[in-house]
């Protein structure tokens, strides 16, 4: 794995000399955020030998290097999901790569189903912690001692400092920010009502199919991490209507403008 990572890193470094301060992973609805920043260069995932490539419709697969205000960033436009069939270590390879390129901070975004009854579709939830029990750990396998310890501490995956920054930014953007625990399941099927009930008993506020694994890999290598979910729908059983990817996409698109404003504010103040 380490050799594969180093090979991808060398592939990217051969194409660009850029040291990002922050890394950003874009979820549904934020896909075109990268088109709005000052772009320096883009690298399609397919251009990087050995790199896992996303297949989901609407997910562009590339790294965008550029500036949000004065802040140099690398953006993953289109993430890799476990449900696509990759090993978990491949799912987090791009996250690790962004860390190795020099990013010290990671901002995660996603679309999620709300399981906290006080949420409504279109809300934003700052992730205060996660439960990744429903997916294999990305750290399974021989440890890469070069990038992090065998048994990394996970007592503050989502940086309290960054959470404070996000709260302030949300106020400034006039956003009624929710806060809660994100539960990752594998997908690709949406959860059953009883899986959602279980997630609620566990202490979750939202469910999704990404993010926690990336946060774990990033913390393993010492990055400072934060995350924001866009609640695109109420999860199965919470809502009486059947779930549909179209609803997820529509809600994400409807609030994309405020999501982008919030992310810009966060990146520039991080
Ligand atoms: N469940 C899992 N993932 C999701 C959901 C959901 O309800 N909505 C958006 N992503």
Coordinates of C-alpha atoms and ligand atoms in Angstrom, one line a residue:
X1 CA 0.0 0.0 0.0
X2 CA 2.8 2.4 0.9
X3 CA 4.5 1.8 -2.4
X4 CA 1.2 2.4 -4.3
X5 CA 0.7 5.6 -2.4
X6 CA 4.3 6.7 -3.1
X7 CA 3.8 5.9 -6.8
X8 CA 0.6 8.0 -7.0
X9 CA 2.4 10.8 -5.1
X10 CA 5.3 10.8 -7.5
X11 CA 2.8 10.8 -10.4
X12 CA 1.1 13.9 -9.1
X13 CA 4.3 15.6 -8.2
X14 CA 5.6 15.1 -11.7
X15 CA 2.6 17.1 -13.0
X16 CA 2.4 19.8 -10.4
X17 CA 4.5 21.7 -7.9
X18 CA 1.9 23.0 -5.5
X19 CA 1.8 22.9 -1.7
X20 CA -1.8 23.0 -0.5
X21 CA -2.6 24.3 3.0
X22 CA -6.0 22.7 3.1
X23 CA -7.6 19.7 1.4
X24 CA -11.3 19.6 0.6
X25 CA -13.5 16.6 -0.3
X26 CA -16.7 17.6 -2.1
X27 CA -20.0 15.7 -1.6
X28 CA -23.2 15.7 -3.7
X29 CA -24.3 19.1 -4.7
X30 CA -20.9 20.7 -4.1
X31 CA -19.4 19.1 -7.1
X32 CA -19.1 22.3 -9.0
X33 CA -17.6 24.3 -6.1
X34 CA -14.2 23.8 -7.7
X35 CA -15.4 25.7 -10.8
X36 CA -15.8 28.8 -8.6
X37 CA -12.3 29.0 -7.1
X38 CA -9.2 30.5 -8.6
X39 CA -8.0 27.3 -10.4
X40 CA -4.3 26.7 -10.8
X41 CA -4.3 23.3 -12.4
X42 CA -6.5 20.1 -12.5
X43 CA -5.4 16.5 -12.6
X44 CA -7.9 13.8 -13.6
X45 CA -7.7 10.7 -11.5
X46 CA -7.3 8.7 -14.7
X47 CA -4.0 10.5 -15.3
X48 CA -2.6 9.1 -12.1
X49 CA -1.3 5.5 -12.5
X50 CA -2.7 3.2 -9.9
X51 CA -5.3 5.6 -8.7
X52 CA -8.8 4.4 -7.8
X53 CA -11.4 6.0 -10.1
X54 CA -15.0 6.9 -9.3
X55 CA -17.9 5.6 -11.3
X56 CA -20.9 7.4 -9.8
X57 CA -22.9 9.5 -12.2
X58 CA -22.5 13.2 -11.4
X59 CA -19.1 12.6 -9.7
X60 CA -16.3 14.2 -11.6
X61 CA -13.1 12.5 -10.7
X62 CA -10.2 15.0 -10.5
X63 CA -8.0 17.0 -8.2
X64 CA -8.3 20.7 -8.5
X65 CA -5.4 22.8 -7.2
X66 CA -6.1 26.4 -6.6
X67 CA -6.9 29.2 -4.2
X68 CA -9.9 30.0 -2.1
X69 CA -9.1 33.6 -1.3
X70 CA -5.4 33.5 -0.3
X71 CA -5.5 29.9 0.8
X72 CA -3.9 27.3 -1.4
X73 CA -6.1 24.2 -1.6
X74 CA -6.4 20.9 -3.2
X75 CA -9.9 19.8 -3.9
X76 CA -11.1 16.3 -4.5
X77 CA -13.9 16.8 -7.0
X78 CA -15.6 13.4 -6.8
X79 CA -14.7 11.0 -4.1
X80 CA -14.2 7.3 -4.1
X81 CA -16.9 5.2 -2.3
X82 CA -16.5 1.8 -0.6
X83 CA -19.7 0.7 -2.3
X84 CA -18.1 1.0 -5.7
X85 CA -16.1 -2.1 -4.9
X86 CA -12.7 -0.7 -3.8
X87 CA -10.7 -1.9 -0.9
X88 CA -11.1 0.6 2.0
X89 CA -7.4 1.3 1.7
X90 CA -8.0 2.5 -1.9
X91 CA -11.0 4.6 -0.8
X92 CA -8.8 6.6 1.4
X93 CA -5.8 6.7 -0.9
X94 CA -6.7 10.1 -2.3
X95 CA -7.1 11.5 1.2
X96 CA -3.7 10.3 2.2
X97 CA -2.3 11.6 -1.0
X98 CA -3.6 15.1 -0.3
X99 CA -2.0 14.9 3.2
X100 CA 1.3 13.8 1.7
X101 CA 1.2 16.8 -0.8
X102 CA 1.4 19.0 2.3
X103 CA -2.2 19.7 3.3
X104 CA -2.4 20.0 7.1
X105 CA -6.1 20.4 7.3
X106 CA -9.0 18.5 5.8
X107 CA -12.5 19.7 5.2
X108 CA -15.0 17.0 4.5
X109 CA -18.4 17.5 3.0
X110 CA -21.2 15.1 2.2
X111 CA -24.9 14.5 1.6
X112 CA -26.5 12.6 4.5
X113 CA -29.9 11.3 5.6
X114 CA -31.2 13.0 8.8
X115 CA -32.1 10.8 11.7
X116 CA -32.4 13.5 14.3
X117 CA -36.1 14.4 14.3
X118 CA -35.3 18.1 14.7
X119 CA -33.5 18.2 11.3
X120 CA -35.1 18.9 8.0
X121 CA -33.9 18.4 4.4
X122 CA -31.7 21.3 3.4
X123 CA -30.1 21.7 6.9
X124 CA -26.4 21.7 7.4
X125 CA -24.9 19.6 10.2
X126 CA -21.5 20.1 11.5
X127 CA -20.0 16.7 12.3
X128 CA -18.9 16.6 16.0
X129 CA -18.0 12.9 15.9
X130 CA -18.7 9.8 13.9
X131 CA -19.5 6.1 14.3
X132 CA -17.7 4.1 11.7
X133 CA -18.7 0.7 13.2
X134 CA -20.7 -0.1 10.0
X135 CA -17.7 -0.1 7.7
X136 CA -14.3 -1.8 7.8
X137 CA -11.5 0.5 9.1
X138 CA -9.2 1.9 6.4
X139 CA -6.3 1.2 8.8
X140 CA -6.8 -2.6 8.6
X141 CA -3.7 -4.3 7.2
X142 CA 0.0 -3.8 7.8
X143 CA 0.5 -0.3 9.4
X144 CA 2.2 2.3 7.4
X145 CA 4.6 3.4 10.1
X146 CA 5.9 6.1 7.8
X147 CA 2.7 8.0 8.0
X148 CA 1.1 7.2 11.3
X149 CA 1.0 4.9 14.4
X150 CA -0.6 1.4 14.6
X151 CA -3.1 2.4 17.2
X152 CA -3.9 6.0 16.6
X153 CA -6.0 8.1 19.0
X154 CA -9.4 9.0 17.8
X155 CA -10.7 11.0 20.8
X156 CA -10.9 14.2 18.7
X157 CA -11.4 13.3 15.1
X158 CA -13.2 16.5 14.3
X159 CA -11.0 19.3 15.6
X160 CA -12.7 21.4 18.4
X161 CA -10.8 24.4 17.1
X162 CA -12.2 23.9 13.6
X163 CA -15.7 23.4 15.0
X164 CA -15.4 26.8 16.6
X165 CA -14.4 28.3 13.3
X166 CA -17.3 26.6 11.5
X167 CA -19.8 27.9 14.1
X168 CA -18.6 31.4 13.6
X169 CA -18.6 31.1 9.9
X170 CA -22.2 29.7 9.9
X171 CA -23.3 32.7 12.0
X172 CA -21.7 35.1 9.5
X173 CA -23.4 33.3 6.6
X174 CA -26.7 33.4 8.5
X175 CA -27.0 29.6 8.5
X176 CA -28.8 27.8 11.3
X177 CA -26.1 25.2 11.8
X178 CA -27.0 21.9 13.3
X179 CA -24.4 19.7 15.1
X180 CA -24.3 16.0 15.4
X181 CA -22.8 12.6 15.0
X182 CA -22.4 11.0 11.6
X183 CA -22.9 7.3 11.1
X184 CA -21.3 5.7 8.1
X185 CA -22.8 2.6 6.5
X186 CA -21.5 1.0 3.4
X187 CA -24.5 1.6 1.0
X188 CA -25.2 1.5 -1.8
X189 CA -28.7 0.6 -0.7
X190 CA -30.2 3.2 1.6
X191 CA -30.7 1.9 5.1
X192 CA -33.7 0.0 6.3
X193 CA -35.9 1.8 8.9
X194 CA -34.5 -0.5 11.6
X195 CA -30.9 0.2 10.6
X196 CA -31.7 3.9 11.0
X197 CA -33.3 3.1 14.4
X198 CA -30.1 1.3 15.4
X199 CA -28.0 4.3 14.3
X200 CA -30.2 6.5 16.4
X201 CA -29.8 4.2 19.4
X202 CA -26.1 4.4 18.8
X203 CA -26.3 8.1 19.2
X204 CA -26.2 9.1 15.5
X205 CA -27.9 12.2 14.0
X206 CA -27.2 11.5 10.3
X207 CA -26.3 8.6 8.1
X208 CA -24.3 8.4 5.0
X209 CA -22.0 6.3 2.9
X210 CA -18.6 8.2 3.1
X211 CA -16.6 10.5 5.2
X212 CA -15.8 8.7 8.5
X213 CA -13.3 6.4 6.8
X214 CA -11.6 9.5 5.2
X215 CA -11.5 11.2 8.6
X216 CA -9.9 8.2 10.2
X217 CA -7.2 8.0 7.6
X218 CA -6.5 11.7 7.9
X219 CA -6.3 11.6 11.7
X220 CA -4.0 8.6 11.4
X221 CA -1.5 10.8 9.6
X222 CA -2.1 13.8 11.9
X223 CA -4.2 16.1 9.8
X224 CA -6.6 18.4 11.5
X225 CA -10.1 17.4 10.3
X226 CA -13.6 18.9 10.2
X227 CA -16.8 17.9 8.4
X228 CA -20.1 19.3 7.3
X229 CA -23.1 17.3 6.1
X230 CA -25.9 18.5 4.0
X231 CA -29.0 16.8 5.2
X232 CA -30.6 16.1 1.8
X233 CA -33.5 13.9 3.1
X234 CA -34.8 12.3 6.2
X235 CA -33.5 8.8 6.5
X236 CA -35.6 5.7 6.0
X237 CA -38.4 5.3 8.5
X238 CA -37.9 8.8 9.8
X239 CA -39.5 9.9 6.6
X240 CA -42.5 7.9 5.4
X241 CA -41.7 8.5 1.7
X242 CA -39.4 6.1 -0.2
X243 CA -35.8 7.3 -0.7
X244 CA -34.6 8.3 -4.1
X245 CA -31.2 9.5 -5.2
X246 CA -33.1 12.2 -7.2
X247 CA -34.4 13.7 -3.9
X248 CA -30.9 13.7 -2.5
X249 CA -29.6 15.5 -5.6
X250 CA -32.4 18.0 -5.7
X251 CA -32.0 19.1 -2.1
X252 CA -28.3 19.3 -2.5
X253 CA -28.7 21.5 -5.6
X254 CA -31.3 23.7 -3.8
X255 CA -28.9 24.6 -1.0
X256 CA -25.7 24.4 -2.9
X257 CA -25.3 28.2 -2.9
X258 CA -25.3 28.5 0.9
X259 CA -23.2 25.4 1.2
X260 CA -20.6 26.9 -1.1
X261 CA -20.7 30.2 0.8
X262 CA -20.2 28.4 4.1
X263 CA -17.3 26.3 2.7
X264 CA -15.6 29.4 1.3
X265 CA -15.9 31.1 4.7
X266 CA -14.5 28.1 6.5
X267 CA -11.6 27.6 4.2
X268 CA -10.5 31.3 4.4
X269 CA -10.7 31.2 8.2
X270 CA -9.3 27.9 8.9
Ligands
LIG1 N1 -28.6 7.3 3.7 C1 -27.3 7.1 3.4 N2 -26.7 8.0 2.6 C2 -27.3 9.1 2.2 C3 -28.6 9.4 2.6 C4 -29.3 8.4 3.4 O1 -30.5 8.6 3.7 N3 -28.9 10.6 2.0 C5 -27.8 11.0 1.4 N4 -26.8 10.1 1.5

